[in-house]
Short mmCIF file of N, CA and C in Angstrom, two decimals:
data_model
loop_
_atom_site.label_atom_id
_atom_site.label_comp_id
_atom_site.label_asym_id
_atom_site.label_seq_id
_atom_site.Cartn_x
_atom_site.Cartn_y
_atom_site.Cartn_z
N UNK A 2 -66.23 17.08 -20.60
CA UNK A 2 -64.94 16.52 -20.24
C UNK A 2 -65.15 15.44 -19.17
N UNK A 3 -64.51 14.34 -19.40
CA UNK A 3 -64.61 13.26 -18.43
C UNK A 3 -63.56 13.41 -17.35
N UNK A 4 -63.73 12.62 -16.32
CA UNK A 4 -62.81 12.65 -15.19
C UNK A 4 -61.41 12.21 -15.63
N UNK A 5 -61.36 11.25 -16.51
CA UNK A 5 -60.04 10.78 -16.96
C UNK A 5 -59.31 11.84 -17.77
N UNK A 6 -60.06 12.61 -18.56
CA UNK A 6 -59.42 13.66 -19.35
C UNK A 6 -58.86 14.76 -18.43
N UNK A 7 -59.59 15.10 -17.38
CA UNK A 7 -59.13 16.11 -16.42
C UNK A 7 -57.89 15.58 -15.69
N UNK A 8 -57.91 14.31 -15.34
CA UNK A 8 -56.76 13.70 -14.66
C UNK A 8 -55.54 13.70 -15.58
N UNK A 9 -55.73 13.43 -16.85
CA UNK A 9 -54.62 13.45 -17.80
C UNK A 9 -54.05 14.86 -17.97
N UNK A 10 -54.91 15.86 -18.06
CA UNK A 10 -54.45 17.25 -18.16
C UNK A 10 -53.69 17.67 -16.90
N UNK A 11 -54.20 17.27 -15.75
CA UNK A 11 -53.53 17.59 -14.48
C UNK A 11 -52.15 16.92 -14.44
N UNK A 12 -52.06 15.70 -14.90
CA UNK A 12 -50.78 14.99 -14.92
C UNK A 12 -49.79 15.68 -15.85
N UNK A 13 -50.27 16.14 -16.99
CA UNK A 13 -49.39 16.85 -17.94
C UNK A 13 -48.88 18.15 -17.33
N UNK A 14 -49.74 18.88 -16.65
CA UNK A 14 -49.33 20.14 -16.00
C UNK A 14 -48.30 19.86 -14.92
N UNK A 15 -48.53 18.83 -14.10
CA UNK A 15 -47.60 18.49 -13.03
C UNK A 15 -46.25 18.09 -13.62
N UNK A 16 -46.25 17.29 -14.67
CA UNK A 16 -44.99 16.90 -15.31
C UNK A 16 -44.26 18.10 -15.89
N UNK A 17 -44.97 19.03 -16.48
CA UNK A 17 -44.34 20.23 -17.03
C UNK A 17 -43.70 21.06 -15.92
N UNK A 18 -44.39 21.21 -14.82
CA UNK A 18 -43.84 21.96 -13.68
C UNK A 18 -42.61 21.25 -13.13
N UNK A 19 -42.66 19.94 -12.99
CA UNK A 19 -41.50 19.18 -12.51
C UNK A 19 -40.32 19.29 -13.46
N UNK A 20 -40.58 19.32 -14.75
CA UNK A 20 -39.51 19.48 -15.73
C UNK A 20 -38.83 20.84 -15.58
N UNK A 21 -39.60 21.89 -15.41
CA UNK A 21 -39.04 23.23 -15.23
C UNK A 21 -38.21 23.29 -13.95
N UNK A 22 -38.72 22.71 -12.86
CA UNK A 22 -37.99 22.69 -11.60
C UNK A 22 -36.69 21.91 -11.76
N UNK A 23 -36.74 20.77 -12.44
CA UNK A 23 -35.54 19.97 -12.66
C UNK A 23 -34.51 20.74 -13.47
N UNK A 24 -34.94 21.49 -14.49
CA UNK A 24 -34.02 22.31 -15.28
C UNK A 24 -33.37 23.40 -14.44
N UNK A 25 -34.15 24.03 -13.56
CA UNK A 25 -33.60 25.05 -12.68
C UNK A 25 -32.57 24.46 -11.73
N UNK A 26 -32.85 23.29 -11.18
CA UNK A 26 -31.92 22.64 -10.25
C UNK A 26 -30.64 22.25 -10.98
N UNK A 27 -30.77 21.67 -12.16
CA UNK A 27 -29.58 21.28 -12.93
C UNK A 27 -28.74 22.49 -13.32
N UNK A 28 -29.38 23.59 -13.68
CA UNK A 28 -28.65 24.81 -14.03
C UNK A 28 -27.89 25.34 -12.82
N UNK A 29 -28.54 25.34 -11.66
CA UNK A 29 -27.89 25.81 -10.45
C UNK A 29 -26.68 24.94 -10.10
N UNK A 30 -26.82 23.64 -10.21
CA UNK A 30 -25.71 22.74 -9.91
C UNK A 30 -24.56 22.99 -10.88
N UNK A 31 -24.87 23.17 -12.15
CA UNK A 31 -23.84 23.43 -13.16
C UNK A 31 -23.11 24.75 -12.87
N UNK A 32 -23.87 25.78 -12.51
CA UNK A 32 -23.24 27.07 -12.19
C UNK A 32 -22.35 26.96 -10.96
N UNK A 33 -22.83 26.28 -9.92
CA UNK A 33 -22.06 26.16 -8.69
C UNK A 33 -20.79 25.35 -8.89
N UNK A 34 -20.84 24.35 -9.73
CA UNK A 34 -19.65 23.53 -9.98
C UNK A 34 -18.54 24.31 -10.68
N UNK A 35 -18.91 25.26 -11.50
CA UNK A 35 -17.90 26.04 -12.23
C UNK A 35 -17.30 27.14 -11.37
N UNK A 36 -17.82 27.38 -10.20
CA UNK A 36 -17.25 28.36 -9.28
C UNK A 36 -17.65 29.79 -9.59
N UNK A 37 -17.27 30.66 -8.70
CA UNK A 37 -17.59 32.07 -8.83
C UNK A 37 -17.80 32.67 -7.45
N UNK A 38 -18.17 33.93 -7.40
CA UNK A 38 -18.43 34.60 -6.13
C UNK A 38 -19.92 34.91 -6.03
N UNK A 39 -20.43 34.77 -4.82
CA UNK A 39 -21.84 35.07 -4.57
C UNK A 39 -22.04 36.58 -4.57
N UNK A 40 -22.92 37.04 -5.44
CA UNK A 40 -23.21 38.47 -5.54
C UNK A 40 -24.70 38.64 -5.77
N UNK A 41 -25.34 39.46 -4.94
CA UNK A 41 -26.72 39.85 -5.21
C UNK A 41 -26.66 41.13 -6.02
N UNK A 42 -27.57 41.29 -6.96
CA UNK A 42 -27.50 42.42 -7.88
C UNK A 42 -28.90 42.92 -8.17
N UNK A 43 -29.00 44.22 -8.41
CA UNK A 43 -30.26 44.82 -8.87
C UNK A 43 -29.95 46.13 -9.58
N UNK A 44 -30.85 46.57 -10.46
CA UNK A 44 -30.70 47.92 -11.00
C UNK A 44 -30.79 48.92 -9.85
N UNK A 45 -30.02 49.99 -9.90
CA UNK A 45 -30.00 50.95 -8.81
C UNK A 45 -31.38 51.55 -8.58
N UNK A 46 -31.73 51.66 -7.30
CA UNK A 46 -33.02 52.24 -6.87
C UNK A 46 -32.77 53.11 -5.66
N UNK A 47 -33.84 53.72 -5.18
CA UNK A 47 -33.73 54.48 -3.94
C UNK A 47 -33.34 53.52 -2.82
N UNK A 48 -32.48 53.96 -1.92
CA UNK A 48 -31.98 53.10 -0.86
C UNK A 48 -33.10 52.49 -0.03
N UNK A 49 -34.19 53.22 0.16
CA UNK A 49 -35.29 52.73 0.99
C UNK A 49 -36.07 51.62 0.30
N UNK A 50 -35.94 51.48 -1.00
CA UNK A 50 -36.65 50.45 -1.76
C UNK A 50 -35.90 49.14 -1.62
N UNK A 51 -36.51 48.15 -0.96
CA UNK A 51 -35.84 46.89 -0.69
C UNK A 51 -36.06 45.85 -1.78
N UNK A 52 -36.83 46.18 -2.80
CA UNK A 52 -37.18 45.20 -3.84
C UNK A 52 -36.13 45.11 -4.92
N UNK A 53 -36.22 44.04 -5.72
CA UNK A 53 -35.43 43.94 -6.93
C UNK A 53 -34.12 43.18 -6.83
N UNK A 54 -33.76 42.70 -5.63
CA UNK A 54 -32.50 41.97 -5.49
C UNK A 54 -32.64 40.56 -6.06
N UNK A 55 -31.58 40.11 -6.76
CA UNK A 55 -31.54 38.76 -7.30
C UNK A 55 -30.18 38.14 -6.94
N UNK A 56 -30.22 36.90 -6.47
CA UNK A 56 -28.99 36.20 -6.13
C UNK A 56 -28.34 35.66 -7.39
N UNK A 57 -27.03 35.63 -7.36
CA UNK A 57 -26.32 35.11 -8.52
C UNK A 57 -24.87 34.84 -8.24
N UNK A 58 -24.19 34.42 -9.27
CA UNK A 58 -22.75 34.15 -9.21
C UNK A 58 -22.04 35.09 -10.18
N UNK A 59 -20.94 35.63 -9.71
CA UNK A 59 -20.12 36.48 -10.57
C UNK A 59 -18.84 35.77 -10.94
N UNK A 60 -18.41 35.94 -12.18
CA UNK A 60 -17.16 35.36 -12.66
C UNK A 60 -16.37 36.42 -13.41
N UNK A 61 -15.07 36.38 -13.24
CA UNK A 61 -14.18 37.30 -13.93
C UNK A 61 -13.70 36.65 -15.22
N UNK A 62 -13.75 37.41 -16.29
CA UNK A 62 -13.24 36.92 -17.58
C UNK A 62 -12.61 38.10 -18.30
N UNK A 63 -11.30 38.22 -18.16
CA UNK A 63 -10.58 39.33 -18.78
C UNK A 63 -11.06 40.66 -18.19
N UNK A 64 -11.54 41.54 -19.04
CA UNK A 64 -12.05 42.84 -18.60
C UNK A 64 -13.52 42.82 -18.24
N UNK A 65 -14.11 41.64 -18.14
CA UNK A 65 -15.54 41.54 -17.85
C UNK A 65 -15.80 40.82 -16.54
N UNK A 66 -16.77 41.33 -15.81
CA UNK A 66 -17.32 40.65 -14.65
C UNK A 66 -18.70 40.19 -15.08
N UNK A 67 -18.86 38.90 -15.21
CA UNK A 67 -20.12 38.33 -15.71
C UNK A 67 -20.94 37.83 -14.55
N UNK A 68 -22.19 38.27 -14.49
CA UNK A 68 -23.10 37.89 -13.41
C UNK A 68 -24.20 36.99 -13.97
N UNK A 69 -24.36 35.83 -13.33
CA UNK A 69 -25.35 34.84 -13.75
C UNK A 69 -26.41 34.72 -12.66
N UNK A 70 -27.64 34.96 -13.02
CA UNK A 70 -28.74 34.83 -12.06
C UNK A 70 -28.97 33.34 -11.78
N UNK A 71 -29.05 33.00 -10.50
CA UNK A 71 -29.19 31.61 -10.11
C UNK A 71 -30.52 31.03 -10.55
N UNK A 72 -31.59 31.79 -10.45
CA UNK A 72 -32.93 31.23 -10.66
C UNK A 72 -33.47 31.38 -12.08
N UNK A 73 -32.61 31.60 -13.05
CA UNK A 73 -33.09 31.75 -14.41
C UNK A 73 -32.75 30.55 -15.27
N UNK A 74 -33.34 30.49 -16.44
CA UNK A 74 -33.06 29.40 -17.37
C UNK A 74 -32.00 29.76 -18.40
N UNK A 75 -31.66 31.01 -18.50
CA UNK A 75 -30.68 31.47 -19.49
C UNK A 75 -29.31 30.86 -19.20
N UNK A 76 -28.61 30.44 -20.23
CA UNK A 76 -27.28 29.85 -20.03
C UNK A 76 -26.18 30.91 -20.08
N UNK A 77 -26.49 32.09 -20.61
CA UNK A 77 -25.50 33.15 -20.70
C UNK A 77 -25.55 34.08 -19.50
N UNK A 78 -24.60 34.97 -19.45
CA UNK A 78 -24.55 35.96 -18.37
C UNK A 78 -25.74 36.90 -18.48
N UNK A 79 -26.35 37.22 -17.34
CA UNK A 79 -27.48 38.15 -17.32
C UNK A 79 -27.00 39.60 -17.34
N UNK A 80 -25.87 39.86 -16.71
CA UNK A 80 -25.30 41.21 -16.67
C UNK A 80 -23.79 41.08 -16.88
N UNK A 81 -23.24 41.95 -17.72
CA UNK A 81 -21.80 41.98 -17.95
C UNK A 81 -21.31 43.38 -17.63
N UNK A 82 -20.38 43.47 -16.68
CA UNK A 82 -19.78 44.75 -16.30
C UNK A 82 -18.39 44.82 -16.91
N UNK A 83 -18.12 45.87 -17.65
CA UNK A 83 -16.85 46.06 -18.33
C UNK A 83 -15.91 46.87 -17.44
N UNK A 84 -14.78 46.29 -17.09
CA UNK A 84 -13.83 46.93 -16.18
C UNK A 84 -13.36 48.28 -16.71
N UNK A 85 -13.26 48.44 -18.02
CA UNK A 85 -12.75 49.69 -18.59
C UNK A 85 -13.77 50.83 -18.47
N UNK A 86 -15.03 50.52 -18.21
CA UNK A 86 -16.08 51.54 -18.09
C UNK A 86 -16.70 51.58 -16.70
N UNK A 87 -16.25 50.73 -15.80
CA UNK A 87 -16.89 50.58 -14.50
C UNK A 87 -16.40 51.61 -13.50
N UNK A 88 -17.33 52.18 -12.77
CA UNK A 88 -17.02 53.17 -11.74
C UNK A 88 -17.86 52.85 -10.51
N UNK A 89 -17.20 52.71 -9.36
CA UNK A 89 -17.92 52.54 -8.09
C UNK A 89 -18.25 53.94 -7.60
N UNK A 90 -19.54 54.27 -7.54
CA UNK A 90 -19.94 55.62 -7.18
C UNK A 90 -20.34 55.75 -5.71
N UNK A 91 -20.65 54.63 -5.07
CA UNK A 91 -21.05 54.69 -3.66
C UNK A 91 -20.90 53.31 -3.05
N UNK A 92 -20.74 53.29 -1.74
CA UNK A 92 -20.72 52.05 -0.99
C UNK A 92 -21.43 52.29 0.33
N UNK A 93 -22.14 51.26 0.79
CA UNK A 93 -22.89 51.40 2.04
C UNK A 93 -23.08 50.02 2.66
N UNK A 94 -23.46 50.03 3.92
CA UNK A 94 -23.83 48.78 4.60
C UNK A 94 -25.28 48.46 4.22
N UNK A 95 -25.66 47.20 4.23
CA UNK A 95 -27.06 46.86 3.95
C UNK A 95 -27.97 47.50 5.00
N UNK A 96 -29.15 47.91 4.58
CA UNK A 96 -30.10 48.49 5.52
C UNK A 96 -31.01 47.38 6.05
N UNK A 97 -31.66 47.65 7.18
CA UNK A 97 -32.57 46.67 7.77
C UNK A 97 -33.61 46.26 6.75
N UNK A 98 -33.81 44.96 6.63
CA UNK A 98 -34.79 44.44 5.69
C UNK A 98 -34.17 43.88 4.43
N UNK A 99 -32.94 44.30 4.10
CA UNK A 99 -32.25 43.71 2.95
C UNK A 99 -31.67 42.37 3.41
N UNK A 100 -31.82 41.36 2.60
CA UNK A 100 -31.43 40.01 2.99
C UNK A 100 -30.01 39.66 2.55
N UNK A 101 -29.05 40.42 3.00
CA UNK A 101 -27.67 40.14 2.65
C UNK A 101 -26.95 39.61 3.87
N UNK A 102 -25.94 38.77 3.69
CA UNK A 102 -25.19 38.23 4.82
C UNK A 102 -24.54 39.34 5.64
N UNK A 103 -24.36 39.05 6.91
CA UNK A 103 -23.68 40.02 7.79
C UNK A 103 -22.29 40.30 7.25
N UNK A 104 -21.87 41.53 7.33
CA UNK A 104 -20.55 41.91 6.86
C UNK A 104 -20.48 42.21 5.37
N UNK A 105 -21.60 42.13 4.67
CA UNK A 105 -21.56 42.42 3.24
C UNK A 105 -21.61 43.93 3.02
N UNK A 106 -21.21 44.33 1.83
CA UNK A 106 -21.20 45.73 1.43
C UNK A 106 -22.04 45.87 0.17
N UNK A 107 -22.78 46.96 0.09
CA UNK A 107 -23.56 47.23 -1.12
C UNK A 107 -22.83 48.33 -1.90
N UNK A 108 -22.44 47.99 -3.11
CA UNK A 108 -21.75 48.93 -3.99
C UNK A 108 -22.73 49.46 -5.03
N UNK A 109 -22.66 50.74 -5.31
CA UNK A 109 -23.38 51.30 -6.45
C UNK A 109 -22.35 51.50 -7.55
N UNK A 110 -22.58 50.88 -8.69
CA UNK A 110 -21.61 50.90 -9.79
C UNK A 110 -22.26 51.45 -11.04
N UNK A 111 -21.54 52.32 -11.72
CA UNK A 111 -21.97 52.84 -13.02
C UNK A 111 -21.13 52.12 -14.07
N UNK A 112 -21.82 51.55 -15.05
CA UNK A 112 -21.16 50.86 -16.16
C UNK A 112 -21.73 51.45 -17.44
N UNK A 113 -21.08 52.49 -17.92
CA UNK A 113 -21.63 53.23 -19.05
C UNK A 113 -22.89 53.95 -18.59
N UNK A 114 -24.01 53.70 -19.26
CA UNK A 114 -25.28 54.35 -18.90
C UNK A 114 -26.03 53.57 -17.83
N UNK A 115 -25.63 52.33 -17.55
CA UNK A 115 -26.34 51.50 -16.57
C UNK A 115 -25.78 51.72 -15.18
N UNK A 116 -26.67 51.72 -14.19
CA UNK A 116 -26.27 51.83 -12.79
C UNK A 116 -26.82 50.62 -12.06
N UNK A 117 -25.93 49.91 -11.37
CA UNK A 117 -26.28 48.68 -10.66
C UNK A 117 -25.89 48.78 -9.20
N UNK A 118 -26.58 48.01 -8.37
CA UNK A 118 -26.17 47.83 -6.98
C UNK A 118 -25.76 46.37 -6.83
N UNK A 119 -24.61 46.16 -6.20
CA UNK A 119 -24.10 44.82 -5.94
C UNK A 119 -23.95 44.65 -4.44
N UNK A 120 -24.50 43.59 -3.89
CA UNK A 120 -24.28 43.24 -2.49
C UNK A 120 -23.25 42.12 -2.50
N UNK A 121 -22.14 42.35 -1.81
CA UNK A 121 -20.99 41.46 -1.93
C UNK A 121 -20.33 41.28 -0.57
N UNK A 122 -19.85 40.07 -0.29
CA UNK A 122 -19.19 39.79 0.99
C UNK A 122 -17.84 40.49 1.05
N UNK A 123 -17.28 40.57 2.25
CA UNK A 123 -15.99 41.26 2.43
C UNK A 123 -14.89 40.58 1.61
N UNK A 124 -14.82 39.26 1.63
CA UNK A 124 -13.79 38.55 0.87
C UNK A 124 -13.96 38.77 -0.63
N UNK A 125 -15.18 38.66 -1.12
CA UNK A 125 -15.43 38.85 -2.54
C UNK A 125 -15.17 40.30 -2.94
N UNK A 126 -15.42 41.25 -2.02
CA UNK A 126 -15.15 42.66 -2.29
C UNK A 126 -13.66 42.90 -2.49
N UNK A 127 -12.83 42.22 -1.71
CA UNK A 127 -11.39 42.34 -1.88
C UNK A 127 -10.97 41.89 -3.27
N UNK A 128 -11.49 40.76 -3.71
CA UNK A 128 -11.18 40.26 -5.05
C UNK A 128 -11.71 41.18 -6.14
N UNK A 129 -12.93 41.70 -5.94
CA UNK A 129 -13.54 42.60 -6.92
C UNK A 129 -12.71 43.88 -7.06
N UNK A 130 -12.30 44.44 -5.92
CA UNK A 130 -11.48 45.67 -5.94
C UNK A 130 -10.13 45.41 -6.60
N UNK A 131 -9.52 44.27 -6.30
CA UNK A 131 -8.24 43.94 -6.93
C UNK A 131 -8.39 43.78 -8.44
N UNK A 132 -9.46 43.13 -8.86
CA UNK A 132 -9.71 42.96 -10.29
C UNK A 132 -9.89 44.32 -10.97
N UNK A 133 -10.63 45.23 -10.32
CA UNK A 133 -10.84 46.56 -10.89
C UNK A 133 -9.54 47.33 -11.03
N UNK A 134 -8.69 47.21 -10.02
CA UNK A 134 -7.45 47.99 -10.00
C UNK A 134 -6.37 47.43 -10.91
N UNK A 135 -6.44 46.15 -11.21
CA UNK A 135 -5.38 45.54 -12.01
C UNK A 135 -5.69 45.68 -13.49
N UNK A 136 -4.66 46.00 -14.24
CA UNK A 136 -4.79 46.11 -15.68
C UNK A 136 -3.40 46.07 -16.28
N UNK A 137 -3.24 45.62 -17.49
CA UNK A 137 -1.91 45.63 -18.11
C UNK A 137 -1.35 47.05 -18.17
N UNK A 138 -0.02 47.19 -18.12
CA UNK A 138 0.60 48.52 -18.18
C UNK A 138 0.17 49.28 -19.44
N UNK A 139 -0.06 50.57 -19.27
CA UNK A 139 -0.39 51.42 -20.40
C UNK A 139 -1.87 51.45 -20.75
N UNK A 140 -2.68 50.68 -20.05
CA UNK A 140 -4.12 50.68 -20.34
C UNK A 140 -4.86 51.24 -19.15
N UNK A 141 -5.81 52.09 -19.41
CA UNK A 141 -6.63 52.67 -18.35
C UNK A 141 -7.84 51.80 -18.11
N UNK A 142 -8.19 51.63 -16.84
CA UNK A 142 -9.39 50.86 -16.52
C UNK A 142 -10.60 51.77 -16.43
N UNK A 143 -10.39 53.06 -16.30
CA UNK A 143 -11.51 53.96 -16.06
C UNK A 143 -11.97 53.84 -14.62
N UNK A 144 -11.19 53.10 -13.83
CA UNK A 144 -11.55 52.79 -12.45
C UNK A 144 -11.50 54.02 -11.58
N UNK A 145 -12.60 54.30 -10.94
CA UNK A 145 -12.69 55.34 -9.93
C UNK A 145 -13.54 54.78 -8.82
N UNK A 146 -13.17 55.09 -7.59
CA UNK A 146 -13.90 54.52 -6.47
C UNK A 146 -14.33 55.63 -5.53
N UNK A 147 -15.58 55.52 -5.07
CA UNK A 147 -16.08 56.48 -4.09
C UNK A 147 -15.38 56.22 -2.77
N UNK A 148 -15.12 57.27 -2.03
CA UNK A 148 -14.45 57.10 -0.74
C UNK A 148 -15.44 56.94 0.38
#
């Protein structure tokens, strides 16, 4: 292999990396422009385990709370929580070492067989609770909240 061939391969790799970064930035800008609430989410784990949190945006759409991971390439929702099956089983303050904003609350939610933890600000929590509690007359949300 000549020096020029190595330089060409290096240039191709750098361009590919820049393309991926540009796609991530454009996706983030597109998500932020459409609005939503900042929510960190992870599959439920032991409280002492600080790993697995991912930042994202949550949007309400009818009976669904759709969560979009900020750092992914997927254009669809990464997690969909159905209001009719959603149950808040626990709530707690973030523990030392978790990177959530001051005043946020960590909710443990069961959605069918899946259990998730959501870290959410006080304002977003008010909206989330209102969305859970509201439903057309005569329809059950399945909403139950831990005290």
